[in-house]
Short mmCIF file of C-alpha atoms and ligand atoms in Angstrom, two decimals:
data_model
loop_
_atom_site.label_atom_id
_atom_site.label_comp_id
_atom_site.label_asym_id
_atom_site.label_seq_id
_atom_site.Cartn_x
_atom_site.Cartn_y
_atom_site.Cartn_z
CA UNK A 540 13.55 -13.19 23.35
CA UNK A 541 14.69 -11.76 20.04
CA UNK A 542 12.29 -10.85 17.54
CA UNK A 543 11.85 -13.41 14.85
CA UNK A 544 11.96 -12.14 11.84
CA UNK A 545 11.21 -14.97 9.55
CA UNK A 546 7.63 -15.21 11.12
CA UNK A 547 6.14 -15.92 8.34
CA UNK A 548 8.08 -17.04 5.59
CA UNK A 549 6.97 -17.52 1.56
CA UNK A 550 9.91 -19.68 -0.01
CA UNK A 551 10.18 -18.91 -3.58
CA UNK A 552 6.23 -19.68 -3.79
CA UNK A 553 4.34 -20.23 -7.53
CA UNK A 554 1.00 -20.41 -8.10
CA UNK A 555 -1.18 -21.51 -10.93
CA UNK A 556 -4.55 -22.32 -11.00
CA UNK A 557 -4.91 -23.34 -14.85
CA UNK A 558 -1.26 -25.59 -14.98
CA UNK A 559 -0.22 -23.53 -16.95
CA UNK A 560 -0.51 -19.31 -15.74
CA UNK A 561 1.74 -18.36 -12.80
CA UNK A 562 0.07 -15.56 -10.43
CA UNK A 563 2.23 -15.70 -8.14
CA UNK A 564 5.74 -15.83 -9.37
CA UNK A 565 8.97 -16.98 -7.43
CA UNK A 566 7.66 -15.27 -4.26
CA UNK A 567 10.29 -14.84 -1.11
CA UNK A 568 8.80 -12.63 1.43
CA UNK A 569 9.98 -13.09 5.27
CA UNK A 570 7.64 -10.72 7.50
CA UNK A 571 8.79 -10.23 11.10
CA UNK A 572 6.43 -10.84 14.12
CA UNK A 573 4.43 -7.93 15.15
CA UNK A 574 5.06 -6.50 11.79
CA UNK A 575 2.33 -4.80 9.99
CA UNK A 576 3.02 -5.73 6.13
CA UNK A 577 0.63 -4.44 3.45
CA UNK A 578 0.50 -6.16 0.14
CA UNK A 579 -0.71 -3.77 -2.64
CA UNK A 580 -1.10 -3.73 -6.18
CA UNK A 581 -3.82 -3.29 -8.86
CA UNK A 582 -6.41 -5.45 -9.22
CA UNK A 583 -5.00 -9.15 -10.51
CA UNK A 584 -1.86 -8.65 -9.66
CA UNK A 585 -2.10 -11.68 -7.18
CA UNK A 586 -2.55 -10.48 -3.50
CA UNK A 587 -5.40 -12.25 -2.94
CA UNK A 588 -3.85 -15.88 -3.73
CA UNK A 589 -0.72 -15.17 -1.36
CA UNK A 590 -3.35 -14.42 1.31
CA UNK A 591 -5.28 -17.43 0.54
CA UNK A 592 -2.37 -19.71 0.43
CA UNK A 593 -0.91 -18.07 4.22
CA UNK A 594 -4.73 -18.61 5.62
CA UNK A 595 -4.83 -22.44 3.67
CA UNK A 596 -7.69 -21.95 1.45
CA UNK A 597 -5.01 -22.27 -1.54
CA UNK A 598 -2.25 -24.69 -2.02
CA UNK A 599 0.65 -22.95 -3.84
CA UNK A 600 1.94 -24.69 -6.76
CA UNK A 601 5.70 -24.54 -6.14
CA UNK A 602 7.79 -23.87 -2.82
CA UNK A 603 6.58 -23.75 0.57
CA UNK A 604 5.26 -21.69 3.50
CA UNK A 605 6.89 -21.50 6.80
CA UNK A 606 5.17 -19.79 10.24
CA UNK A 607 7.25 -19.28 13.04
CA UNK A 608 9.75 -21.93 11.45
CA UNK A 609 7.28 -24.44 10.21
CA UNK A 610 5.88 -25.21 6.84
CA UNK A 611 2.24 -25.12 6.56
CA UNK A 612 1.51 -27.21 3.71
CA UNK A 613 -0.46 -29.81 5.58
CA UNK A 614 -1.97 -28.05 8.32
CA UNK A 615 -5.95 -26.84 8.02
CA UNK A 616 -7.01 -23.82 8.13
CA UNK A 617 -8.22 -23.62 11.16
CA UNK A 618 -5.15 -24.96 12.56
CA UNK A 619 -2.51 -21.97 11.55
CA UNK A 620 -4.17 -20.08 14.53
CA UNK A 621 -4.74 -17.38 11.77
CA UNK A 622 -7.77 -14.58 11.95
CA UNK A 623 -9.08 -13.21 8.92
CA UNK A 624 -11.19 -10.17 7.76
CA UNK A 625 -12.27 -9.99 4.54
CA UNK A 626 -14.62 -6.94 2.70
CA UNK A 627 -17.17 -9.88 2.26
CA UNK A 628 -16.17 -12.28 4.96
CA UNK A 629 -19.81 -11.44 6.39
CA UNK A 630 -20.42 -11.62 9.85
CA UNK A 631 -22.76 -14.28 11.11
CA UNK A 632 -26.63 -12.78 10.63
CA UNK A 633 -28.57 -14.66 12.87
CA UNK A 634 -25.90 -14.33 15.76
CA UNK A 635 -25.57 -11.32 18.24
CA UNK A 636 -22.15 -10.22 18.16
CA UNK A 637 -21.43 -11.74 21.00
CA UNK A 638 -22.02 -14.31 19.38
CA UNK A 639 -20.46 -13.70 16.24
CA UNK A 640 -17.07 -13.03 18.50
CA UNK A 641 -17.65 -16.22 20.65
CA UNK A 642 -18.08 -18.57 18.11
CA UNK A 643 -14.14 -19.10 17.07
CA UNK A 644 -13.55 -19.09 20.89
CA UNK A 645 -16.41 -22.00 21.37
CA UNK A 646 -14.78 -24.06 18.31
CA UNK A 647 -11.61 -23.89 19.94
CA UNK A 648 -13.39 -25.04 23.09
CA UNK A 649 -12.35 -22.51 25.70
CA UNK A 650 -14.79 -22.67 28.24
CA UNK A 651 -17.53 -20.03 29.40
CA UNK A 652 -15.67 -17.55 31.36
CA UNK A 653 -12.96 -17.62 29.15
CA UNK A 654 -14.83 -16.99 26.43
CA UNK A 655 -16.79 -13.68 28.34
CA UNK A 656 -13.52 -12.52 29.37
CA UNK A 657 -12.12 -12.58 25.55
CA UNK A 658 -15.08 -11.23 24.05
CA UNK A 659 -15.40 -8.32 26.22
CA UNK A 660 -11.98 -7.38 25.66
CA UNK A 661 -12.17 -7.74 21.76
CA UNK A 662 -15.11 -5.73 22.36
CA UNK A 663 -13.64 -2.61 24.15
CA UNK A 664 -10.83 -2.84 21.60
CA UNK A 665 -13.18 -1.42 18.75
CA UNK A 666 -14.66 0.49 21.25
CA UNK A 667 -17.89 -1.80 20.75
CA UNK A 668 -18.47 -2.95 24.82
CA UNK A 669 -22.25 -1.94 24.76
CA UNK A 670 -23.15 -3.57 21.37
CA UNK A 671 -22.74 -7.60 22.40
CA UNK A 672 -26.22 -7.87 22.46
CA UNK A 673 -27.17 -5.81 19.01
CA UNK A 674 -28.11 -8.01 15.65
CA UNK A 675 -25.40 -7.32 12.52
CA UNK A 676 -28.45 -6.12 10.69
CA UNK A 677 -28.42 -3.45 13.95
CA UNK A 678 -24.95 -2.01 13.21
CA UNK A 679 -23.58 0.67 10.68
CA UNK A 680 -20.80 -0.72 8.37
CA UNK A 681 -17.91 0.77 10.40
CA UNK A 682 -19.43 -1.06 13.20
CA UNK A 683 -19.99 -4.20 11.50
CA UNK A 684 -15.96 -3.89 10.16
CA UNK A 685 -15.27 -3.41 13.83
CA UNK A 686 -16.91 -6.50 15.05
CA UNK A 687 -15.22 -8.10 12.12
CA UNK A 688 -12.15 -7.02 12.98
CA UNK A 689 -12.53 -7.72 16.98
CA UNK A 690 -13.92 -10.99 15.16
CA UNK A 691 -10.52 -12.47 13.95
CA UNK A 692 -8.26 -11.05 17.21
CA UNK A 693 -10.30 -12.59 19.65
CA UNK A 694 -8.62 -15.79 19.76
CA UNK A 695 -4.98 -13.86 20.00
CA UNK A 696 -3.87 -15.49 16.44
CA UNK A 697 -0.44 -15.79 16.06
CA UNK A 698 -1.25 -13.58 12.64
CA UNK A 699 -4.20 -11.92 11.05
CA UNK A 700 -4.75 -11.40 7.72
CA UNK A 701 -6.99 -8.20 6.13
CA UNK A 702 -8.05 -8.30 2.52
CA UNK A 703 -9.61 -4.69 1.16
CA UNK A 704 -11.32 -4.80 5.28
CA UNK A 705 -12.47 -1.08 4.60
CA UNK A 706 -12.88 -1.41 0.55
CA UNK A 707 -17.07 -1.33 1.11
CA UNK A 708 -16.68 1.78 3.55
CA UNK A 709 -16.98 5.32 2.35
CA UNK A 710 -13.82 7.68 2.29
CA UNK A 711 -14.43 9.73 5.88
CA UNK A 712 -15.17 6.39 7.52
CA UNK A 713 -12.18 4.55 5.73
CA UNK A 714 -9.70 6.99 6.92
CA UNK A 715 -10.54 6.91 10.69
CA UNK A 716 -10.92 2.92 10.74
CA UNK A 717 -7.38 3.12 8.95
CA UNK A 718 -5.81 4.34 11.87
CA UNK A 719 -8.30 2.87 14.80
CA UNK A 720 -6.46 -0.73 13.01
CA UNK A 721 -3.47 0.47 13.13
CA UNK A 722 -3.25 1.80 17.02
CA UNK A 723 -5.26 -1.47 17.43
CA UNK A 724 -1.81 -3.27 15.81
CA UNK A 725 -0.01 -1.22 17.59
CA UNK A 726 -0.91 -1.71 21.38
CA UNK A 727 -1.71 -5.41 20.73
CA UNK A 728 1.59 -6.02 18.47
CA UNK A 729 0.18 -8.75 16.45
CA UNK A 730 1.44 -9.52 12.93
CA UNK A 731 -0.71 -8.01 10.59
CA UNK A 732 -0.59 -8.83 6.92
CA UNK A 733 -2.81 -6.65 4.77
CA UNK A 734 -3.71 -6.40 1.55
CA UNK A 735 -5.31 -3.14 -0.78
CA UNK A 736 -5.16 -1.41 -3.90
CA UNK A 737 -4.79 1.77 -2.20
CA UNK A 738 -2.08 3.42 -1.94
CA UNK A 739 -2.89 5.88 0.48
CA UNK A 740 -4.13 3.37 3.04
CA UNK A 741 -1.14 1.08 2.19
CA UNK A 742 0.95 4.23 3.27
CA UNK A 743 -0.32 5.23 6.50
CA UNK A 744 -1.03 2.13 8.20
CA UNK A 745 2.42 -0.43 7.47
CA UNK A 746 5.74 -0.87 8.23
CA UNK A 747 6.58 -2.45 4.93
CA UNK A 748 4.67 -3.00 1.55
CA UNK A 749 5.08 -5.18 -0.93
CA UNK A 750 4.09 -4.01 -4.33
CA UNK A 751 2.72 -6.33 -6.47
CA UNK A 752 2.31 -6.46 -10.22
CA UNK A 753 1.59 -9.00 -12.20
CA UNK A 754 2.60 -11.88 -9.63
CA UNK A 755 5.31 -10.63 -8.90
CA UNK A 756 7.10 -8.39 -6.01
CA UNK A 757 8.43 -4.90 -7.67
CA UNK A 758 9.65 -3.56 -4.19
CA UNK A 759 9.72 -4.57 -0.24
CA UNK A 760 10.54 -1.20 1.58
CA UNK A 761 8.89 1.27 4.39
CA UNK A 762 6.34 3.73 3.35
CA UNK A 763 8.80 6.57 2.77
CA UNK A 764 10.98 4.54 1.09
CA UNK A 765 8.83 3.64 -1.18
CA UNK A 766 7.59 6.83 -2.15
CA UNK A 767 10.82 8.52 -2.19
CA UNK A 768 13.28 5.65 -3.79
CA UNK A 769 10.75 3.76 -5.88
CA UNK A 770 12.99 0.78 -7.73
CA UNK A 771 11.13 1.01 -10.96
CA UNK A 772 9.01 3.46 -13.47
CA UNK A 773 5.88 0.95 -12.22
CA UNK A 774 6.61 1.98 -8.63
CA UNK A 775 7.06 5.02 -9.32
CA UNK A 776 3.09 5.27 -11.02
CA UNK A 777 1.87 3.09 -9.01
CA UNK A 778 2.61 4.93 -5.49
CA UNK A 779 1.52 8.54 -5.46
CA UNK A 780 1.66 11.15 -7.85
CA UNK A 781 4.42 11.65 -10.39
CA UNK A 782 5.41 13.85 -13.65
CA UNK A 783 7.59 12.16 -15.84
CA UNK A 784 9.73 12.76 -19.13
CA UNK A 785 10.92 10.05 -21.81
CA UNK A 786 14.31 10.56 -22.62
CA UNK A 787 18.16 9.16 -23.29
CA UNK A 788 20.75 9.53 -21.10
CA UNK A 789 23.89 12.03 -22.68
CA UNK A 790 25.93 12.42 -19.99
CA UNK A 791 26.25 10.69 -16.38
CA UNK A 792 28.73 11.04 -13.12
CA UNK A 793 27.90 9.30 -9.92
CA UNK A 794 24.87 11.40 -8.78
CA UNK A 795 24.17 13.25 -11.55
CA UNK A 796 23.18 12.26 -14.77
CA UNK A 797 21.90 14.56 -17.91
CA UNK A 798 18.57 13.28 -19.90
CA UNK A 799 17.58 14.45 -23.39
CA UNK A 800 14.26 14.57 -23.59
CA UNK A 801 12.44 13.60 -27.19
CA UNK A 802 11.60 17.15 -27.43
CA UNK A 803 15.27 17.96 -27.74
CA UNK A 804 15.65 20.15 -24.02
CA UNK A 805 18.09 18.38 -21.58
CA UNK A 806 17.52 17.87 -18.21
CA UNK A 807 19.09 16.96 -15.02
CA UNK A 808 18.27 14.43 -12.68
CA UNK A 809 19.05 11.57 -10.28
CA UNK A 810 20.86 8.11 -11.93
CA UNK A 811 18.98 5.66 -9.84
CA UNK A 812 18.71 2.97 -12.68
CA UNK A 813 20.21 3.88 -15.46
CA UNK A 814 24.32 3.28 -15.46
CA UNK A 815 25.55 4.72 -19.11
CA UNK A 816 25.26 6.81 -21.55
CA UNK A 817 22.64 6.04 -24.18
CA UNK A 818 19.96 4.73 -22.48
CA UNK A 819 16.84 5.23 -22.25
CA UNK A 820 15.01 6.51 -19.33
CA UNK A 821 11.83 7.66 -17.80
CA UNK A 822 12.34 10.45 -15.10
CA UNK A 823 10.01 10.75 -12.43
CA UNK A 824 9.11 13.57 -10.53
CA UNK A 825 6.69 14.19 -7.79
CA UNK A 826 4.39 17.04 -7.61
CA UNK A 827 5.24 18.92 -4.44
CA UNK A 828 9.13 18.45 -5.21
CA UNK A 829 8.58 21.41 -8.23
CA UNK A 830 8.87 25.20 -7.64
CA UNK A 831 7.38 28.10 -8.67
CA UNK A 832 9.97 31.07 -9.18
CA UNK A 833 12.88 29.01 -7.98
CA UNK A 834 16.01 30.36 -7.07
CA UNK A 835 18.81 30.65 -9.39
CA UNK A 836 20.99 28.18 -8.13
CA UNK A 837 18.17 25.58 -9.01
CA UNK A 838 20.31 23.27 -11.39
CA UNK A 839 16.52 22.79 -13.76
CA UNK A 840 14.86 25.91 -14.59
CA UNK A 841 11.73 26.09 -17.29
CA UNK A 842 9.43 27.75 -18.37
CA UNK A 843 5.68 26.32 -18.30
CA UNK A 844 2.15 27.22 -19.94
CA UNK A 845 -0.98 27.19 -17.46
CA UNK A 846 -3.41 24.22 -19.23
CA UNK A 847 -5.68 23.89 -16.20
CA UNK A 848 -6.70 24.96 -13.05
CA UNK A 849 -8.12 23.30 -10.29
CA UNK A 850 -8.79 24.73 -6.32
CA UNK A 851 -9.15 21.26 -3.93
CA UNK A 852 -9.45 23.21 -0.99
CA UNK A 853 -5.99 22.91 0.90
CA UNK A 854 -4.36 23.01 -2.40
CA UNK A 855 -4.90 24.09 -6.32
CA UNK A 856 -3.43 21.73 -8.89
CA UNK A 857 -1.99 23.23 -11.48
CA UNK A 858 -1.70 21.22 -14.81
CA UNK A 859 0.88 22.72 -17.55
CA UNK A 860 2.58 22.22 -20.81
CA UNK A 861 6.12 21.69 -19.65
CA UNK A 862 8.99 20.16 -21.48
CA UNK A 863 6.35 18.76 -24.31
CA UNK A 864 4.53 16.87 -21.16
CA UNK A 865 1.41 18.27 -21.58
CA UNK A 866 -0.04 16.29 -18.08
CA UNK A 867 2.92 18.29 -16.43
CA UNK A 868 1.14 18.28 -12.43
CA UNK A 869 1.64 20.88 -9.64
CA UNK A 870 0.84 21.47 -6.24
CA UNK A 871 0.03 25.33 -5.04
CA UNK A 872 -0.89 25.65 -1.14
CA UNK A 873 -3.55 28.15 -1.16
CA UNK A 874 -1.75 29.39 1.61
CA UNK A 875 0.41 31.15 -0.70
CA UNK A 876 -2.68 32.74 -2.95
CA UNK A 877 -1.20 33.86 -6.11
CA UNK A 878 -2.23 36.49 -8.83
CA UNK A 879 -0.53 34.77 -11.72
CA UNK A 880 -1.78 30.88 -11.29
CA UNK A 881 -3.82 31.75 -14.56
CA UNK A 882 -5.09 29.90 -17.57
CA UNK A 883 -2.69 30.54 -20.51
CA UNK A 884 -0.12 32.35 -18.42
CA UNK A 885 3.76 31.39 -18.23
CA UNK A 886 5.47 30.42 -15.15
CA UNK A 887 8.87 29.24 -14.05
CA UNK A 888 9.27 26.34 -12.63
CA UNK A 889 12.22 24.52 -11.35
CA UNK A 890 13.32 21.35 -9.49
CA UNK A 891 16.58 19.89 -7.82
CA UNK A 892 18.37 17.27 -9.97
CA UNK A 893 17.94 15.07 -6.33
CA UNK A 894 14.72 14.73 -6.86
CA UNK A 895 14.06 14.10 -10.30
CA UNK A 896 14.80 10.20 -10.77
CA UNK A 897 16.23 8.55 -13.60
CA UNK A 898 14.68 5.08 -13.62
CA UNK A 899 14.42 2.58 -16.25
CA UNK A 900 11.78 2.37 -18.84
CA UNK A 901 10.36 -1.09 -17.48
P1 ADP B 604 -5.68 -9.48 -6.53
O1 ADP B 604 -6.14 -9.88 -5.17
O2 ADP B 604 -4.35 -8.81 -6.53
O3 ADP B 604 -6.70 -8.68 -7.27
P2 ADP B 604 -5.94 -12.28 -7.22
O4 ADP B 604 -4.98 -13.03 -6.38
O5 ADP B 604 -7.37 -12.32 -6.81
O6 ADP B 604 -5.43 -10.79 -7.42
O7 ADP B 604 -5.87 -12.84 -8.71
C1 ADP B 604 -4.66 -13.04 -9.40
C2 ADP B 604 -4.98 -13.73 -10.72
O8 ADP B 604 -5.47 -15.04 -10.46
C3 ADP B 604 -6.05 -13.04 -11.53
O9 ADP B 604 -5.70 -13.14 -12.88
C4 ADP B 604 -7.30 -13.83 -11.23
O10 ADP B 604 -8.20 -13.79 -12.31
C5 ADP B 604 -6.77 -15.24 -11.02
N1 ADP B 604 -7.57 -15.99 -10.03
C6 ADP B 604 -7.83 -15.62 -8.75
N2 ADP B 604 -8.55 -16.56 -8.11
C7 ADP B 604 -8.75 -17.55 -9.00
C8 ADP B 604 -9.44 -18.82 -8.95
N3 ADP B 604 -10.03 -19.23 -7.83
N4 ADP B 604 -9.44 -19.57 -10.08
C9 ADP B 604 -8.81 -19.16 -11.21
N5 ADP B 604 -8.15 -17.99 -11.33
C10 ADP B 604 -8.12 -17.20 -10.25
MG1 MG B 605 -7.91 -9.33 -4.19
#
């Protein structure tokens, strides 16, 4: 059978708790099943609410909700056949984890067997099979995130949704329960919607993400998409590192456009929103896309004063006055040790106009 992708469908959803603020603005979003889609945005900027609204906690305020073809509106919660992990979505205390996994099966009234069968294969999924008997208060917090997690598959949902799962979990642990969810997603093919204010997590575990700000999707694309072709200067911030300029356009052609920057130098870069000349532009750049000592046929060549340096093991960021932007950011593998990365000393840099993109100012 063909894959559906309208799964899960928002239809140009508003929300508004007071009557009168929107949070969620106008949303369309169609996720595919057995996608993993990752909402993510800063704090506020209404992930949350679309969550609540999928798993029927919230009612939106406009338009209308669709899984696998149907709108939702009227059904309970616990009839979307949706599981749910949430930073404080606690486990049970008093229950065993066996427990704690058996209990959605026993409300949906599957009987014993069944419900040994599904719980020991939950189990082994989080690589938990010896722990049914253990107390929550008994676990780690990886481990307790794991039962949570085993927690909301157990019943095979049709969809699971993860708010911040790992947000109380420290970086190391993070990390390897980042991927442990996503080969879990990936040998069970379940569609996973997910929500953070990470970017880094939001990178390496989906298929698509969503940005959010302020209610409102900025961009629906892959991971690499996103961080190469960001739509917008928010974007552009918001995912990964970037350097950027302030300038008006002077001169454009169909890949190429030429940006004077406020401190008078031109530069060239990519036109990905701007159209003509005169407007105004921020250029973004990212990090590991500018060169020390670059080769002549480099179309942007400058020359850059050392403000700070800073060794981070793999790498040394390099921070220099470049262009007027005094937050100017660069990446140095310490594989390539270098005598000259110095306070106060003057490199070269350069970049391809490719990389550097011309987006709007919004
Ligand atoms: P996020 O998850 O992206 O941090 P939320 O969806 O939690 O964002 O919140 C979006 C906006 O809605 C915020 O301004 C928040 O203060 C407001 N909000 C969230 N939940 C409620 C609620 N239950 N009642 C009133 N306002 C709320
Ligand atoms: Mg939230």
């Amino acid at each position: 059978m063909a894959k559906n992708n309208e799964f899960v469908k928002f239809d140009k959803v508003d929300k508004s708790y007071d009557g009168k603020v929107l949070v969620v603005k106008d949303l369309n979003l169609d996720i595919a099943e057995g996608e993993f889609i990752t909402m993510l945005g800063p704090s506020g900027s209404g992930k949350t609410t679309c969550l609540m609204m999928l798993a029927g906690f919230e009612t939106p305020t406009n338009g209308e909700i669709y899984l696998d073809g149907n709108p939702i509106s009227n059904i309970p919660p616990h009839k979307r056949g949706i599981g749910m992990v949430f930073q404080n979505y606690a486990l049970f205390p008093h229950m065993t984890v066996y427990e704690n996994l058996a209990f959605p099966l026993k409300v949906r009234k599957f009987s014993k067997d069944e419900i040994d069968k599904k719980v020991e294969k939950a189990l082994s999924m989080v690589s938990l099979s010896d722990f049914g008997s253990r107390m929550p208060a008994q676990l780690s917090g990886g481990q307790q995130q794991r039962v949570a997690v085993a927690r909301a598959l157990v019943f095979d949902p049709a969809v699971v949704l993860m708010d911040e799962p790992l947000g109380a979990l420290d970086k190391n642990l993070r990390e390897s329960m980042q991927y442990e969810i996503k080969h879990i997603h990936e040998s069970i093919g379940v569609t996973v919607v997910y929500v953070t204010h990470d970017q880094s997590e939001a990178l390496t575990m989906s298929n698509r993400i969503a940005v959010f700000n302020d209610g409102k999707v900025q961009q629906l694309s892959s991971p690499d998409k996103l961080y190469e072709e960001p739509v917008n200067s928010f974007v552009a911030e918001f995912i990964g590192e970037n350097n950027t300029f302030q300038g008006e356009v002077t001169d454009i052609s169909k890949d190429r456009c030429k940006i004077k920057l406020d401190s008078g130098k031109e530069i060239l870069a990519n036109p990905i929103r701007v159209k003509s000349k005169g407007e105004k532009s921020i250029v973004s750049l990212r990090p590991e896309r500018a060169i020390i000592d670059p080769e002549e046929k480099m179309d942007n060549k400058f020359q850059g004063k050392i403000e700070e340096v800073i060794y981070h093991g793999d790498h040394t960021r390099v921070r220099l006055n470049l262009l007027g932007n005094k937050e100017f950011i660069l990446k140095v593998p310490n594989s390539s040790a270098r005598m000259d990365i110095k306070l106060g000393n003057e490199i070269k840099i350069g970049w391809n106009s490719f990389d550097a993109r011309a987006l709007d100012p919004k």
